[in-house]
Tab-separated table of C-alpha atoms in Angstrom:
chain	number	residue	atom	x	y	z
Q	118	UNK	CA	0.000	0.000	0.000
Q	119	UNK	CA	1.366	3.490	-0.736
Q	120	UNK	CA	2.825	5.207	2.243
Q	121	UNK	CA	2.429	8.713	3.565
Q	122	UNK	CA	4.756	11.245	2.005
Q	123	UNK	CA	5.821	12.470	5.456
Q	124	UNK	CA	9.316	11.523	6.598
Q	125	UNK	CA	10.293	10.627	10.137
Q	126	UNK	CA	13.965	10.748	11.065
Q	127	UNK	CA	15.738	7.407	10.566
Q	128	UNK	CA	17.839	5.965	13.428
Q	129	UNK	CA	21.130	7.166	11.982
Q	130	UNK	CA	23.110	6.790	15.205
Q	131	UNK	CA	22.051	3.197	15.798
Q	132	UNK	CA	22.731	2.319	12.168
Q	133	UNK	CA	26.206	3.867	12.071
Q	134	UNK	CA	27.193	2.067	15.251
Q	135	UNK	CA	26.820	-1.082	13.135
Q	136	UNK	CA	28.965	0.544	10.420
Q	137	UNK	CA	31.892	2.079	12.331
Q	138	UNK	CA	33.849	2.353	9.069
Q	139	UNK	CA	31.270	4.874	7.800
Q	140	UNK	CA	32.216	7.623	10.256
Q	141	UNK	CA	30.138	10.036	12.310
Q	142	UNK	CA	26.928	11.590	10.960
Q	143	UNK	CA	26.918	15.139	9.628
Q	144	UNK	CA	23.560	15.362	7.829
Q	145	UNK	CA	20.700	13.146	6.672
Q	146	UNK	CA	18.427	14.581	3.990
Q	147	UNK	CA	15.367	12.840	2.492
Q	148	UNK	CA	15.572	11.963	-1.198
Q	149	UNK	CA	12.260	12.914	-2.787
Q	150	UNK	CA	12.203	10.420	-5.678
Q	151	UNK	CA	10.477	7.087	-5.121
Q	152	UNK	CA	6.926	6.129	-4.250
Q	153	UNK	CA	7.139	2.992	-2.111
Q	154	UNK	CA	10.191	3.223	0.168
Q	155	UNK	CA	12.173	5.997	1.826
Q	156	UNK	CA	15.670	7.088	0.909
Q	157	UNK	CA	18.110	9.529	2.492
Q	158	UNK	CA	21.365	11.167	1.470
Q	159	UNK	CA	23.577	10.578	4.467
Q	160	UNK	CA	26.775	12.603	4.893
Q	161	UNK	CA	29.354	11.520	7.454
Q	162	UNK	CA	32.896	12.376	8.408
Q	163	UNK	CA	34.059	9.705	5.961
Q	164	UNK	CA	31.880	10.248	2.928
Q	165	UNK	CA	28.366	10.154	1.505
Q	166	UNK	CA	25.953	7.243	1.507
Q	167	UNK	CA	22.457	6.326	0.450
Q	168	UNK	CA	20.385	5.135	3.403
Q	169	UNK	CA	17.331	3.129	2.423
Q	170	UNK	CA	14.377	2.374	4.644
Q	171	UNK	CA	12.324	-0.533	3.308
Q	172	UNK	CA	8.596	0.072	3.780
Q	173	UNK	CA	6.785	-1.615	0.895
Q	174	UNK	CA	5.078	-4.491	2.728
Q	175	UNK	CA	5.424	-7.225	0.056
Q	176	UNK	CA	9.211	-6.818	-0.070
Q	177	UNK	CA	10.226	-5.311	3.294
Q	178	UNK	CA	11.098	-8.478	5.244
Q	179	UNK	CA	14.710	-9.278	6.044
Q	180	UNK	CA	14.926	-12.511	4.041
Q	181	UNK	CA	13.591	-10.897	0.857
Q	182	UNK	CA	15.907	-7.905	1.169
Q	183	UNK	CA	18.911	-10.156	1.827
Q	184	UNK	CA	18.160	-12.113	-1.340
Q	185	UNK	CA	18.060	-8.854	-3.301
Q	186	UNK	CA	21.369	-7.798	-1.780
Q	187	UNK	CA	23.072	-11.051	-2.706
Q	188	UNK	CA	21.812	-10.718	-6.261
Q	189	UNK	CA	23.203	-7.189	-6.631
Q	190	UNK	CA	26.554	-8.278	-5.165
Q	191	UNK	CA	26.817	-11.031	-7.772
Q	192	UNK	CA	25.693	-8.751	-10.600
Q	193	UNK	CA	28.263	-6.148	-9.548
Q	194	UNK	CA	30.991	-8.786	-9.546
Q	195	UNK	CA	30.074	-9.615	-13.148
Q	196	UNK	CA	30.305	-5.994	-14.271
Q	197	UNK	CA	26.704	-4.753	-14.149
Q	198	UNK	CA	26.279	-1.133	-13.006
Q	199	UNK	CA	24.654	-1.670	-9.606
Q	200	UNK	CA	25.373	-0.322	-6.106
Q	201	UNK	CA	25.399	-3.273	-3.670
Q	202	UNK	CA	24.816	-2.548	0.020
Q	203	UNK	CA	27.708	-2.083	2.410
Q	204	UNK	CA	28.105	-4.861	4.999
Q	205	UNK	CA	28.273	-3.901	8.667
Q	206	UNK	CA	30.996	-4.977	11.082
Q	207	UNK	CA	29.431	-8.454	11.265
Q	208	UNK	CA	29.012	-8.857	7.521
Q	209	UNK	CA	25.258	-8.186	7.506
Q	210	UNK	CA	23.652	-5.927	4.904
Q	211	UNK	CA	20.199	-5.541	6.502
Q	212	UNK	CA	19.766	-3.705	9.805
Q	213	UNK	CA	16.498	-4.277	11.660
Q	214	UNK	CA	15.935	-1.405	14.109
Q	215	UNK	CA	12.639	-0.950	15.955
Q	216	UNK	CA	11.037	-3.427	13.590
Q	217	UNK	CA	12.098	-1.528	10.431
Q	218	UNK	CA	14.619	-2.703	7.840
Q	219	UNK	CA	17.433	-0.431	6.680
Q	220	UNK	CA	20.385	-0.779	4.329
Q	221	UNK	CA	23.396	1.439	3.692
Q	222	UNK	CA	24.614	1.832	0.104
Q	223	UNK	CA	27.414	3.852	-1.464
Q	224	UNK	CA	26.214	7.183	-2.788
Q	225	UNK	CA	26.207	7.201	-6.598
Q	226	UNK	CA	26.569	10.545	-8.321
Q	227	UNK	CA	24.306	10.675	-11.324
Q	228	UNK	CA	21.062	11.899	-12.787
Q	229	UNK	CA	17.914	10.311	-14.086
Q	230	UNK	CA	17.202	10.391	-17.818
Q	231	UNK	CA	13.925	9.665	-19.546
Q	232	UNK	CA	13.586	8.665	-23.176
Q	233	UNK	CA	13.350	12.250	-24.395
Q	234	UNK	CA	16.893	12.794	-23.102
Q	235	UNK	CA	18.282	9.699	-24.823
Q	236	UNK	CA	19.674	9.663	-28.346
Q	237	UNK	CA	19.137	6.697	-30.658
Q	238	UNK	CA	22.490	5.398	-29.435
Q	239	UNK	CA	21.440	5.897	-25.833
Q	240	UNK	CA	18.234	4.008	-26.560
Q	241	UNK	CA	20.263	1.105	-27.932
Q	242	UNK	CA	22.501	1.123	-24.861
Q	243	UNK	CA	19.431	1.059	-22.638
Q	244	UNK	CA	17.969	-1.968	-24.417
Q	245	UNK	CA	21.299	-3.776	-24.361
Q	246	UNK	CA	21.680	-3.039	-20.646
Q	247	UNK	CA	18.305	-4.552	-19.798
Q	248	UNK	CA	19.113	-7.588	-21.947
Q	249	UNK	CA	22.366	-8.021	-19.999
Q	250	UNK	CA	20.463	-7.720	-16.728
Q	251	UNK	CA	18.148	-10.553	-17.736
Q	252	UNK	CA	20.858	-12.880	-19.009
Q	253	UNK	CA	23.145	-12.187	-16.035
Q	254	UNK	CA	20.320	-12.799	-13.570
Q	255	UNK	CA	19.995	-16.218	-15.173
Q	256	UNK	CA	23.624	-16.847	-14.201
Q	257	UNK	CA	23.491	-15.630	-10.594
Q	258	UNK	CA	20.033	-16.709	-9.417
Q	259	UNK	CA	18.707	-20.153	-8.694
Q	260	UNK	CA	16.558	-21.698	-11.437
Q	261	UNK	CA	13.084	-20.159	-11.398
Q	262	UNK	CA	10.586	-22.212	-9.387
Q	263	UNK	CA	7.513	-23.595	-11.127
Q	264	UNK	CA	5.779	-20.352	-11.934
Q	265	UNK	CA	2.452	-19.165	-10.719
Q	266	UNK	CA	0.077	-18.251	-13.516
Q	267	UNK	CA	0.131	-14.596	-14.500
Q	268	UNK	CA	-3.416	-14.512	-15.822
Q	269	UNK	CA	-4.445	-11.349	-17.623
Q	270	UNK	CA	-7.181	-9.045	-16.382
Q	271	UNK	CA	-10.777	-10.110	-16.930
Q	272	UNK	CA	-12.951	-7.494	-18.684
Q	273	UNK	CA	-15.859	-8.063	-16.300
Q	274	UNK	CA	-13.652	-7.149	-13.340
Q	275	UNK	CA	-12.392	-4.059	-15.128
Q	276	UNK	CA	-15.929	-2.893	-15.949
Q	277	UNK	CA	-16.808	-3.097	-12.242
Q	278	UNK	CA	-13.610	-1.213	-11.366
Q	279	UNK	CA	-14.425	1.524	-13.874
Q	280	UNK	CA	-17.945	1.957	-12.495
Q	281	UNK	CA	-16.630	2.423	-8.953
Q	282	UNK	CA	-13.882	4.833	-10.005
Q	283	UNK	CA	-16.358	6.962	-11.983
Q	284	UNK	CA	-18.529	7.178	-8.865
Q	285	UNK	CA	-15.550	8.179	-6.728
Q	286	UNK	CA	-14.350	10.755	-9.253
Q	287	UNK	CA	-17.785	12.390	-9.456
Q	288	UNK	CA	-18.026	12.518	-5.659
Q	289	UNK	CA	-14.520	13.930	-5.141
Q	290	UNK	CA	-14.429	17.343	-3.467
Q	291	UNK	CA	-13.355	19.779	-4.566
Q	292	UNK	CA	-14.236	18.478	-8.018
Q	293	UNK	CA	-11.620	19.846	-10.395
Q	294	UNK	CA	-10.180	19.447	-13.863
Q	295	UNK	CA	-8.329	16.273	-12.899
Q	296	UNK	CA	-11.590	14.637	-11.833
Q	297	UNK	CA	-13.270	15.664	-15.085
Q	298	UNK	CA	-10.374	14.173	-17.071
Q	299	UNK	CA	-10.541	10.996	-14.985
Q	300	UNK	CA	-14.258	10.617	-15.739
Q	301	UNK	CA	-13.660	11.196	-19.452
Q	302	UNK	CA	-10.819	8.674	-19.640
Q	303	UNK	CA	-12.726	6.056	-17.659
Q	304	UNK	CA	-15.761	6.257	-19.945
Q	305	UNK	CA	-13.506	6.231	-22.998
Q	306	UNK	CA	-11.671	3.167	-21.673
Q	307	UNK	CA	-14.952	1.379	-21.022
Q	308	UNK	CA	-15.905	1.815	-24.679
Q	309	UNK	CA	-12.498	0.612	-25.861
Q	310	UNK	CA	-12.574	-2.422	-23.623
Q	311	UNK	CA	-16.028	-3.360	-24.866
Q	312	UNK	CA	-14.681	-3.284	-28.436
Q	313	UNK	CA	-11.572	-5.355	-27.638
Q	314	UNK	CA	-12.710	-7.701	-24.868
Q	315	UNK	CA	-12.307	-10.680	-27.198
Q	316	UNK	CA	-8.536	-10.005	-27.405
Q	317	UNK	CA	-7.725	-10.992	-23.815
Q	318	UNK	CA	-4.318	-12.741	-23.997
Q	319	UNK	CA	-3.524	-16.177	-22.538
Q	320	UNK	CA	-1.101	-16.656	-19.650
Q	321	UNK	CA	2.559	-16.450	-20.769
Q	322	UNK	CA	4.372	-19.696	-21.398
Q	323	UNK	CA	7.750	-18.808	-19.860
Q	324	UNK	CA	9.233	-16.561	-17.183
Q	325	UNK	CA	12.667	-15.673	-15.824
Q	326	UNK	CA	14.333	-13.450	-13.257
Q	327	UNK	CA	13.726	-9.720	-13.799
Q	328	UNK	CA	14.527	-6.445	-12.031
Q	329	UNK	CA	10.791	-5.926	-11.610
Q	330	UNK	CA	10.698	-2.115	-11.681
Q	331	UNK	CA	12.963	-0.907	-14.493
Q	332	UNK	CA	12.132	2.748	-15.192
Q	333	UNK	CA	13.882	6.159	-15.302
Q	334	UNK	CA	13.811	6.796	-11.547
Q	335	UNK	CA	15.597	3.494	-10.953
Q	336	UNK	CA	18.486	4.178	-13.330
Q	337	UNK	CA	21.208	6.758	-12.694
Q	338	UNK	CA	23.363	8.131	-15.510
Q	339	UNK	CA	26.796	9.682	-15.376
Q	340	UNK	CA	27.015	11.590	-18.620
Q	341	UNK	CA	25.676	9.363	-21.398
Q	342	UNK	CA	26.459	6.096	-19.613
Q	343	UNK	CA	24.338	4.253	-17.038
Q	344	UNK	CA	26.051	4.468	-13.637
Q	345	UNK	CA	23.756	2.402	-11.451
Q	346	UNK	CA	20.523	0.406	-11.604
Q	347	UNK	CA	18.895	0.891	-8.196
Q	348	UNK	CA	15.841	-0.300	-6.231
Q	349	UNK	CA	15.821	-4.046	-6.706
Q	350	UNK	CA	12.845	-4.496	-4.356
Q	351	UNK	CA	10.678	-6.128	-7.038
Q	352	UNK	CA	13.296	-8.662	-8.130
Q	353	UNK	CA	11.306	-11.739	-9.051
Q	354	UNK	CA	10.292	-14.306	-11.648
Q	355	UNK	CA	8.105	-12.879	-14.395
Q	356	UNK	CA	7.973	-12.879	-18.191
Q	357	UNK	CA	11.232	-11.188	-19.208
Q	358	UNK	CA	10.098	-9.688	-22.504
Q	359	UNK	CA	7.185	-8.053	-20.742
Q	360	UNK	CA	9.614	-6.155	-18.527
Q	361	UNK	CA	11.352	-4.931	-21.685
Q	362	UNK	CA	8.057	-3.693	-23.158
Q	363	UNK	CA	6.829	-2.235	-19.881
Q	364	UNK	CA	10.087	-0.324	-19.385
Q	365	UNK	CA	9.967	1.119	-22.900
Q	366	UNK	CA	6.384	2.258	-22.338
Q	367	UNK	CA	7.666	4.336	-19.407
Q	368	UNK	CA	10.967	5.579	-20.837
Q	369	UNK	CA	9.682	6.501	-24.281
Q	370	UNK	CA	6.172	7.842	-23.639
Q	371	UNK	CA	5.678	11.446	-24.697
Q	372	UNK	CA	3.576	13.915	-22.664
Q	373	UNK	CA	0.665	13.472	-25.069
Q	374	UNK	CA	0.615	9.709	-24.566
Q	375	UNK	CA	2.417	8.565	-27.739
Q	376	UNK	CA	5.508	6.360	-27.815
Q	377	UNK	CA	8.613	7.510	-29.653
Q	378	UNK	CA	8.639	4.498	-31.954
Q	379	UNK	CA	12.025	5.227	-33.558
Q	380	UNK	CA	13.714	5.086	-30.170
Q	381	UNK	CA	11.600	2.087	-29.193
Q	382	UNK	CA	12.808	0.270	-32.320
Q	383	UNK	CA	16.476	0.980	-31.517
Q	384	UNK	CA	15.979	-0.070	-27.896
Q	385	UNK	CA	14.071	-3.253	-28.769
Q	386	UNK	CA	16.557	-4.478	-31.376
Q	387	UNK	CA	19.406	-4.052	-28.899
Q	388	UNK	CA	17.413	-5.809	-26.196
Q	389	UNK	CA	16.615	-8.762	-28.459
Q	390	UNK	CA	20.276	-9.205	-29.382
Q	391	UNK	CA	21.497	-8.973	-25.785
Q	392	UNK	CA	18.764	-11.172	-24.312
Q	393	UNK	CA	18.574	-13.710	-27.120
Q	394	UNK	CA	14.857	-12.996	-27.544
Q	395	UNK	CA	13.101	-13.317	-30.884
Q	396	UNK	CA	10.433	-11.183	-32.494
Q	397	UNK	CA	7.614	-13.568	-31.634
Q	398	UNK	CA	8.442	-13.339	-27.929
Q	399	UNK	CA	8.421	-9.540	-28.074
Q	400	UNK	CA	5.191	-9.464	-30.092
Q	401	UNK	CA	3.434	-11.624	-27.477
Q	402	UNK	CA	4.796	-9.381	-24.715
Q	403	UNK	CA	3.520	-6.276	-26.520
Q	404	UNK	CA	0.047	-7.775	-26.630
Q	405	UNK	CA	0.049	-8.648	-22.932
Q	406	UNK	CA	1.366	-5.251	-21.807
Q	407	UNK	CA	-1.122	-3.462	-24.087
Q	408	UNK	CA	-3.915	-5.448	-22.450
Q	409	UNK	CA	-2.504	-4.638	-19.028
Q	410	UNK	CA	-2.524	-0.915	-19.842
Q	411	UNK	CA	-6.064	-1.142	-21.197
Q	412	UNK	CA	-7.285	-2.618	-17.904
Q	413	UNK	CA	-5.168	-0.776	-15.349
Q	414	UNK	CA	-6.048	2.368	-13.373
Q	415	UNK	CA	-3.483	2.288	-10.573
Q	416	UNK	CA	-2.989	6.066	-10.482
Q	417	UNK	CA	-6.726	6.579	-9.954
Q	418	UNK	CA	-6.860	3.883	-7.272
Q	419	UNK	CA	-4.168	5.744	-5.362
Q	420	UNK	CA	-6.061	9.044	-5.670
Q	421	UNK	CA	-9.595	7.917	-4.937
Q	422	UNK	CA	-9.229	4.846	-2.742
Q	423	UNK	CA	-6.088	5.724	-0.806
Q	424	UNK	CA	-6.285	9.531	-0.906
Q	425	UNK	CA	-2.704	9.505	-2.168
Q	426	UNK	CA	-2.074	12.116	-4.859
Q	427	UNK	CA	1.617	11.492	-5.545
Q	428	UNK	CA	0.899	9.591	-8.775
Q	429	UNK	CA	-1.548	12.213	-10.125
Q	430	UNK	CA	1.037	13.842	-12.453
Q	431	UNK	CA	1.511	10.517	-14.251
Q	432	UNK	CA	-2.161	10.044	-15.070
Q	433	UNK	CA	-2.591	12.237	-18.202
Q	434	UNK	CA	0.176	10.540	-20.219
Q	435	UNK	CA	-0.508	7.039	-18.851
Q	436	UNK	CA	-4.219	7.236	-19.641
Q	437	UNK	CA	-3.639	8.714	-23.104
Q	438	UNK	CA	-1.077	6.006	-23.901
Q	439	UNK	CA	-3.642	3.195	-23.635
Q	440	UNK	CA	-5.879	4.938	-26.174
Q	441	UNK	CA	-3.044	5.753	-28.585
Q	442	UNK	CA	-1.543	2.263	-28.272
Q	443	UNK	CA	-4.882	0.683	-29.185
Q	444	UNK	CA	-5.141	2.857	-32.282
Q	445	UNK	CA	-1.503	2.264	-33.300
Q	446	UNK	CA	-1.342	-1.367	-32.189
Q	447	UNK	CA	0.331	-2.742	-35.340
Q	448	UNK	CA	2.967	0.005	-35.452
Q	449	UNK	CA	3.852	-0.544	-31.782
Q	450	UNK	CA	4.116	-4.315	-32.227
Q	451	UNK	CA	6.350	-3.888	-35.277
Q	452	UNK	CA	8.628	-1.428	-33.474
Q	453	UNK	CA	9.317	-4.033	-30.795
Q	454	UNK	CA	9.287	-7.204	-32.875
Q	455	UNK	CA	10.406	-6.415	-36.441
C-alpha cells in the first residue's frame, strides 16, 4: 500500500554504530524520488551514503531484502552497473531497528534520464543493458521455481472497477479538472474495452528473473552512460520480454501519450540481441502489456481509494497512452518485434 509522504527521522546513530567504518553523521536529507520506500542522502565524516528504509510491505522483510542484496553483489561482480549494500561490522547488509529494515549503500553521483533525453544510441545502450540484466540474472540466481500463472485481467472485473472509479471521481471534493479528465478517460476506456474484450491474452508460457521495476527513476546516468541500476525491491520471476516492453512504455512515452517508436525500435533491437529474444516473444509481450494498460487504473486507485495524490502527475500521459496504443497497435508491435 502506498505510504504517507511524510518523513520521520531514521535511526542514523544506531545504524552507524553497526557501520563504524562509515564515520560520524553530519547530515541526513530525504531523497524525494520514489513512491514505495524511503531514501536519504547521508553525509558523514568519511563520505556520503544512500540510506534506504524498506517500507513496501510485500518486499520489506529481512529474508527478501537479503536475497536482493546477494543478487546485486553477484551482478556487480560480473560488471553490471549496480550499487550493492555495504556490509556492517558483522558482515550483515540488513539492519532491523525498531522493527524496520534499513540498508546502507554507497552514494552514486548521477542523474535520471527519460527517453526524451536519450539519443538513438542511448536508446540502444538502454535496451542492451536490460538484456544483460536478464541474461546475467539467469547466471546468478537459482533456477526459477515452477511459476504461478500470470493470468491477464478479466474485462468483467475491469468494468466493475471503472464503475466504482467513476462514482468516486464524481463525488470527489473539490471536483476539479483532474476529476473531469478521470471521468472522461474512464468512460472512454470502457468503450475501448467493450470493443476489444475478445482479445484478452492467454497466460505467458515462460518466465525468468527480472529487475521488476525498471524505469527512469531506478536508473542513474553519469554523462551518457548508465552508472547504477537501483531499487531491486521487485526482483522476481516474471515474463522477461514483458519487462522490456513495460520499461519502454515508461521511458519513451511522450507527454501526449504517444511512444517515440524510432527510439523504441532501436531499444528493442538491442534488447533482443542482448537477451537472445526473438520477435515472436516480443510481439506476445507487446500484446500482454497493451492489455494490461487497457485494464489498469493504478494512479486513480491511489487518488480515490487511498487519498494519495503522488501519482496524479503521471495520469494524463498514462491514460492517453492506452488509447493511442490501441489505435496504433500494429505500429507498436512492429517497433518491438520487427
